[in-house]
Amino acid sequence: DAGVTQSPTHLIKTRGQQVTLRCSPKSGHDTVSWYQQALGQGPQFIFQYYEEEERQRGNFPDRFSGHQFPNYSSELNVNALLLGDSALYLCASSLGTGGSETQYFGPGTRLLVL
Amino acid sequence: GQSLEQPSEVTAVEGAIVQINCTYQTSGFYGLSWYQQHDGGAPTFLSYNALDGLEETGRFSSFLSRSDSYGYLLLQELQMKDSASYFCVPRLAGFQKLVFGTGTRLLVSP
């Protein structure tokens, strides 16, 4: 039973560029959430996708966008990269959108913006 | 508003028992999760308390008191591999957004 997978594992970009990160949820899960974790901080919620729609969004600018595909996999897009976007980007999957379901995290994508 | 408090750092020796406390203040509280995260790694789910009381999973136990807005994670028979950051994470009714604080860094020494 495959867990949550993310690609790529590491990425280096320059300011102003655009980046796309990918996530495949755990088998049987239909909901994907994205988090940003800066060094020394806890993960911060970016947004959540369910049934191919953005259901909830955290306090992140519109430069951060996403998509969910019919097979429940998801992408996170960040436009006009800033140095401050350097972080570990985590994807978490779960079943359903209620509050009782456990979210399981993928290994993350470490993004460095130069 | 919403607040979450945990000690920033806890140190202990191998074989010892350590308790990491968590107090929270949030609306729509559903339950309390605990996650472990090693440096450079992803958060790993440890336990979830939906009801008051103690939940035991091997060497780890988690406790919740809703009336006190308080919980703790108890780690027994500490091992070096337990050195990591631990996050208490409230779950909110109707929402799957997880709110992480800065966590507690546990350092286990020989």
mmCIF file of C-alpha atoms in Angstrom:
data_model
loop_
_atom_site.group_PDB
_atom_site.id
_atom_site.type_symbol
_atom_site.label_atom_id
_atom_site.label_comp_id
_atom_site.label_asym_id
_atom_site.label_seq_id
_atom_site.Cartn_x
_atom_site.Cartn_y
_atom_site.Cartn_z
ATOM 1 C CA ASP A 1 0.000 0.000 0.000
ATOM 2 C CA ALA A 2 1.778 3.097 -1.257
ATOM 3 C CA GLY A 3 1.822 6.079 1.009
ATOM 4 C CA VAL A 4 1.746 9.702 -0.075
ATOM 5 C CA THR A 5 4.333 10.451 -2.733
ATOM 6 C CA GLN A 6 5.666 13.796 -3.889
ATOM 7 C CA SER A 7 7.895 14.951 -6.708
ATOM 8 C CA PRO A 8 10.425 16.305 -7.147
ATOM 9 C CA THR A 9 12.280 15.843 -3.844
ATOM 10 C CA HIS A 10 14.405 18.947 -4.328
ATOM 11 C CA LEU A 11 14.175 21.949 -6.603
ATOM 12 C CA ILE A 12 16.215 25.091 -7.164
ATOM 13 C CA LYS A 13 14.649 28.086 -8.873
ATOM 14 C CA THR A 14 15.417 31.769 -9.265
ATOM 15 C CA ARG A 15 13.274 34.726 -8.283
ATOM 16 C CA GLY A 16 10.419 35.380 -10.660
ATOM 17 C CA GLN A 17 10.242 31.860 -11.977
ATOM 18 C CA GLN A 18 7.301 29.525 -11.680
ATOM 19 C CA VAL A 19 7.270 26.070 -10.110
ATOM 20 C CA THR A 20 4.926 23.061 -10.108
ATOM 21 C CA LEU A 21 5.014 20.453 -7.373
ATOM 22 C CA ARG A 22 3.192 17.146 -7.563
ATOM 23 C CA CYS A 23 1.507 14.869 -5.058
ATOM 24 C CA SER A 24 -0.112 11.453 -5.215
ATOM 25 C CA PRO A 25 -2.318 10.640 -2.238
ATOM 26 C CA LYS A 26 -2.306 7.469 -0.193
ATOM 27 C CA SER A 27 -4.353 4.695 -1.750
ATOM 28 C CA GLY A 28 -8.046 5.141 -0.929
ATOM 29 C CA HIS A 29 -7.739 8.826 -0.039
ATOM 30 C CA ASP A 30 -9.615 11.511 -1.927
ATOM 31 C CA THR A 31 -8.541 14.743 -0.254
ATOM 32 C CA VAL A 32 -5.217 16.506 -0.636
ATOM 33 C CA SER A 33 -3.934 19.375 1.477
ATOM 34 C CA TRP A 34 -0.787 21.396 0.897
ATOM 35 C CA TYR A 35 1.418 22.926 3.574
ATOM 36 C CA GLN A 36 4.480 25.157 3.559
ATOM 37 C CA GLN A 37 7.103 24.669 6.252
ATOM 38 C CA ALA A 38 9.814 27.248 6.704
ATOM 39 C CA LEU A 39 12.938 26.333 8.631
ATOM 40 C CA GLY A 40 12.289 26.104 12.361
ATOM 41 C CA GLN A 41 8.533 26.548 11.978
ATOM 42 C CA GLY A 42 5.562 24.237 11.911
ATOM 43 C CA PRO A 43 3.776 23.526 8.632
ATOM 44 C CA GLN A 44 1.398 26.254 7.480
ATOM 45 C CA PHE A 45 -1.783 25.332 5.637
ATOM 46 C CA ILE A 46 -1.930 26.553 2.035
ATOM 47 C CA PHE A 47 -5.107 24.954 0.675
ATOM 48 C CA GLN A 48 -7.098 21.746 0.392
ATOM 49 C CA TYR A 49 -8.578 20.002 -2.617
ATOM 50 C CA TYR A 50 -11.535 17.666 -2.670
ATOM 51 C CA GLU A 51 -13.559 16.558 -5.690
ATOM 52 C CA GLU A 52 -11.227 18.586 -7.895
ATOM 53 C CA GLU A 53 -12.139 21.830 -6.159
ATOM 54 C CA GLU A 54 -10.325 24.058 -3.708
ATOM 55 C CA ARG A 55 -12.322 23.693 -0.495
ATOM 56 C CA GLN A 56 -10.323 25.681 2.008
ATOM 57 C CA ARG A 57 -7.505 28.143 1.725
ATOM 58 C CA GLY A 58 -5.004 29.475 4.195
ATOM 59 C CA ASN A 59 -3.441 32.902 4.288
ATOM 60 C CA PHE A 60 -1.402 32.630 1.102
ATOM 61 C CA PRO A 61 -1.409 34.988 -1.899
ATOM 62 C CA ASP A 62 -2.940 34.166 -5.259
ATOM 63 C CA ARG A 63 0.526 33.331 -6.556
ATOM 64 C CA PHE A 64 -0.147 29.969 -4.934
ATOM 65 C CA SER A 65 -2.619 27.903 -6.911
ATOM 66 C CA GLY A 66 -3.420 24.277 -7.263
ATOM 67 C CA HIS A 67 -5.289 21.602 -9.049
ATOM 68 C CA GLN A 68 -6.674 18.178 -8.321
ATOM 69 C CA PHE A 69 -7.088 15.557 -11.002
ATOM 70 C CA PRO A 70 -9.790 12.887 -11.324
ATOM 71 C CA ASN A 71 -7.383 10.282 -9.907
ATOM 72 C CA TYR A 72 -7.100 12.505 -6.772
ATOM 73 C CA SER A 73 -3.490 13.492 -7.415
ATOM 74 C CA SER A 74 -2.727 17.148 -7.060
ATOM 75 C CA GLU A 75 -0.378 19.912 -8.151
ATOM 76 C CA LEU A 76 0.756 23.034 -6.366
ATOM 77 C CA ASN A 77 1.824 25.942 -8.571
ATOM 78 C CA VAL A 78 3.702 28.968 -7.349
ATOM 79 C CA ASN A 79 4.179 31.928 -9.701
ATOM 80 C CA ALA A 80 6.587 34.833 -9.503
ATOM 81 C CA LEU A 81 8.768 33.098 -6.928
ATOM 82 C CA LEU A 82 10.191 35.137 -4.074
ATOM 83 C CA LEU A 83 13.181 34.340 -1.895
ATOM 84 C CA GLY A 84 10.736 33.848 0.979
ATOM 85 C CA ASP A 85 9.064 30.978 -0.848
ATOM 86 C CA SER A 86 12.071 28.818 -0.028
ATOM 87 C CA ALA A 87 10.663 26.095 2.190
ATOM 88 C CA LEU A 88 9.655 22.474 2.488
ATOM 89 C CA TYR A 89 6.338 21.922 0.732
ATOM 90 C CA LEU A 90 4.310 19.100 2.174
ATOM 91 C CA CYS A 91 1.334 17.318 0.772
ATOM 92 C CA ALA A 92 -1.051 15.463 3.062
ATOM 93 C CA SER A 93 -3.859 13.154 2.077
ATOM 94 C CA SER A 94 -6.961 11.999 3.882
ATOM 95 C CA LEU A 95 -10.398 10.571 3.277
ATOM 96 C CA GLY A 96 -13.200 13.106 3.228
ATOM 97 C CA THR A 97 -13.257 16.662 4.447
ATOM 98 C CA GLY A 98 -14.555 16.388 7.992
ATOM 99 C CA GLY A 99 -12.460 17.035 11.038
ATOM 100 C CA SER A 100 -12.095 13.498 12.248
ATOM 101 C CA GLU A 101 -9.937 12.048 9.500
ATOM 102 C CA THR A 102 -6.203 11.647 9.921
ATOM 103 C CA GLN A 103 -3.962 13.411 7.444
ATOM 104 C CA TYR A 104 -0.889 11.534 6.284
ATOM 105 C CA PHE A 105 2.052 13.478 4.950
ATOM 106 C CA GLY A 106 4.321 12.839 2.031
ATOM 107 C CA PRO A 107 8.109 13.271 2.210
ATOM 108 C CA GLY A 108 7.914 16.825 0.893
ATOM 109 C CA THR A 109 9.583 18.866 -1.801
ATOM 110 C CA ARG A 110 12.373 21.148 -0.685
ATOM 111 C CA LEU A 111 12.317 24.331 -2.749
ATOM 112 C CA LEU A 112 15.195 26.761 -2.788
ATOM 113 C CA VAL A 113 14.693 30.131 -4.472
ATOM 114 C CA LEU A 114 17.856 32.027 -5.335
ATOM 115 C CA GLY B 1 -8.788 33.664 18.181
ATOM 116 C CA GLN B 2 -6.726 30.546 18.199
ATOM 117 C CA SER B 3 -3.675 29.744 20.308
ATOM 118 C CA LEU B 4 -1.462 26.752 20.878
ATOM 119 C CA GLU B 5 1.257 26.386 23.496
ATOM 120 C CA GLN B 6 3.956 23.751 23.850
ATOM 121 C CA PRO B 7 7.399 23.936 25.410
ATOM 122 C CA SER B 8 9.976 24.829 22.776
ATOM 123 C CA GLU B 9 12.504 22.249 23.877
ATOM 124 C CA VAL B 10 12.722 19.242 26.192
ATOM 125 C CA THR B 11 15.819 17.202 26.976
ATOM 126 C CA ALA B 12 16.005 13.702 28.440
ATOM 127 C CA VAL B 13 18.262 10.660 28.567
ATOM 128 C CA GLU B 14 17.792 7.270 27.005
ATOM 129 C CA GLY B 15 15.434 5.021 28.919
ATOM 130 C CA ALA B 16 13.704 7.923 30.645
ATOM 131 C CA ILE B 17 10.077 9.049 30.443
ATOM 132 C CA VAL B 18 9.163 12.474 29.116
ATOM 133 C CA GLN B 19 5.874 14.332 28.947
ATOM 134 C CA ILE B 20 5.219 17.060 26.380
ATOM 135 C CA ASN B 21 2.354 19.309 27.381
ATOM 136 C CA CYS B 22 0.022 21.170 25.083
ATOM 137 C CA THR B 23 -2.601 23.776 25.820
ATOM 138 C CA TYR B 24 -4.883 25.075 23.135
ATOM 139 C CA GLN B 25 -7.573 27.606 22.586
ATOM 140 C CA THR B 26 -9.687 27.233 19.485
ATOM 141 C CA SER B 27 -13.287 27.242 18.363
ATOM 142 C CA GLY B 28 -14.879 24.176 16.852
ATOM 143 C CA PHE B 29 -12.468 21.829 18.592
ATOM 144 C CA TYR B 30 -12.921 18.246 17.460
ATOM 145 C CA GLY B 31 -9.900 16.433 18.834
ATOM 146 C CA LEU B 32 -6.143 16.570 19.290
ATOM 147 C CA SER B 33 -3.547 14.919 17.093
ATOM 148 C CA TRP B 34 0.163 14.463 17.682
ATOM 149 C CA TYR B 35 2.786 14.358 14.947
ATOM 150 C CA GLN B 36 6.483 13.566 15.074
ATOM 151 C CA GLN B 37 8.935 15.137 12.669
ATOM 152 C CA HIS B 38 12.609 14.299 12.376
ATOM 153 C CA ASP B 39 14.954 16.917 10.968
ATOM 154 C CA GLY B 40 14.589 17.025 7.210
ATOM 155 C CA GLY B 41 11.668 14.625 7.267
ATOM 156 C CA ALA B 42 7.901 14.843 6.992
ATOM 157 C CA PRO B 43 5.468 14.893 9.908
ATOM 158 C CA THR B 44 4.432 11.396 10.930
ATOM 159 C CA PHE B 45 1.081 10.807 12.602
ATOM 160 C CA LEU B 46 1.452 9.426 16.141
ATOM 161 C CA SER B 47 -1.942 9.543 17.824
ATOM 162 C CA TYR B 48 -5.344 11.160 17.987
ATOM 163 C CA ASN B 49 -7.600 11.847 20.976
ATOM 164 C CA ALA B 50 -11.227 12.518 20.169
ATOM 165 C CA LEU B 51 -12.409 11.836 23.717
ATOM 166 C CA ASP B 52 -11.052 12.694 27.131
ATOM 167 C CA GLY B 53 -8.618 10.209 28.550
ATOM 168 C CA LEU B 54 -5.507 8.305 27.672
ATOM 169 C CA GLU B 55 -4.721 6.601 24.363
ATOM 170 C CA GLU B 56 -1.795 4.203 24.361
ATOM 171 C CA THR B 57 0.208 3.151 21.327
ATOM 172 C CA GLY B 58 3.282 1.178 22.266
ATOM 173 C CA ARG B 59 5.810 3.410 24.019
ATOM 174 C CA PHE B 60 3.747 6.502 23.276
ATOM 175 C CA SER B 61 0.577 7.610 25.072
ATOM 176 C CA SER B 62 -1.519 10.711 24.527
ATOM 177 C CA PHE B 63 -3.961 12.333 26.907
ATOM 178 C CA LEU B 64 -6.747 14.847 26.417
ATOM 179 C CA SER B 65 -8.829 16.904 28.811
ATOM 180 C CA ARG B 66 -11.372 18.956 26.897
ATOM 181 C CA SER B 67 -12.539 20.825 29.983
ATOM 182 C CA ASP B 68 -8.989 22.054 30.598
ATOM 183 C CA SER B 69 -8.128 22.527 26.881
ATOM 184 C CA TYR B 70 -5.059 20.485 27.656
ATOM 185 C CA GLY B 71 -3.304 17.447 26.355
ATOM 186 C CA TYR B 72 0.035 15.731 26.610
ATOM 187 C CA LEU B 73 2.186 13.205 24.843
ATOM 188 C CA LEU B 74 4.000 10.723 27.055
ATOM 189 C CA LEU B 75 7.047 8.959 25.673
ATOM 190 C CA GLN B 76 8.394 6.025 27.659
ATOM 191 C CA GLU B 77 11.651 4.092 27.427
ATOM 192 C CA LEU B 78 13.163 6.883 25.390
ATOM 193 C CA GLN B 79 15.468 5.957 22.543
ATOM 194 C CA MET B 80 17.923 8.099 20.611
ATOM 195 C CA LYS B 81 15.673 7.833 17.566
ATOM 196 C CA ASP B 82 12.952 9.667 19.488
ATOM 197 C CA SER B 83 14.959 12.881 19.100
ATOM 198 C CA ALA B 84 12.643 14.912 16.889
ATOM 199 C CA SER B 85 10.095 17.713 16.937
ATOM 200 C CA TYR B 86 6.648 16.907 18.280
ATOM 201 C CA PHE B 87 3.551 18.873 17.334
ATOM 202 C CA CYS B 88 0.172 18.882 19.009
ATOM 203 C CA VAL B 89 -2.371 19.717 16.347
ATOM 204 C CA PRO B 90 -6.018 20.479 17.053
ATOM 205 C CA ARG B 91 -8.571 19.163 14.615
ATOM 206 C CA LEU B 92 -11.433 21.509 13.893
ATOM 207 C CA ALA B 93 -14.996 20.337 13.334
ATOM 208 C CA GLY B 94 -15.990 20.439 9.692
ATOM 209 C CA PHE B 95 -12.539 21.467 8.495
ATOM 210 C CA GLN B 96 -9.432 19.513 7.691
ATOM 211 C CA LYS B 97 -7.060 22.413 8.010
ATOM 212 C CA LEU B 98 -4.399 21.397 10.507
ATOM 213 C CA VAL B 99 -2.979 24.219 12.583
ATOM 214 C CA PHE B 100 0.599 23.568 13.654
ATOM 215 C CA GLY B 101 2.489 25.594 16.213
ATOM 216 C CA THR B 102 6.266 25.628 16.378
ATOM 217 C CA GLY B 103 6.317 22.289 18.182
ATOM 218 C CA THR B 104 8.550 20.862 20.894
ATOM 219 C CA ARG B 105 12.053 19.804 20.069
ATOM 220 C CA LEU B 106 12.972 16.680 22.057
ATOM 221 C CA LEU B 107 16.657 15.916 22.488
ATOM 222 C CA VAL B 108 17.489 12.461 23.809
ATOM 223 C CA SER B 109 21.045 11.965 25.016
ATOM 224 C CA PRO B 110 22.890 8.727 25.862
#
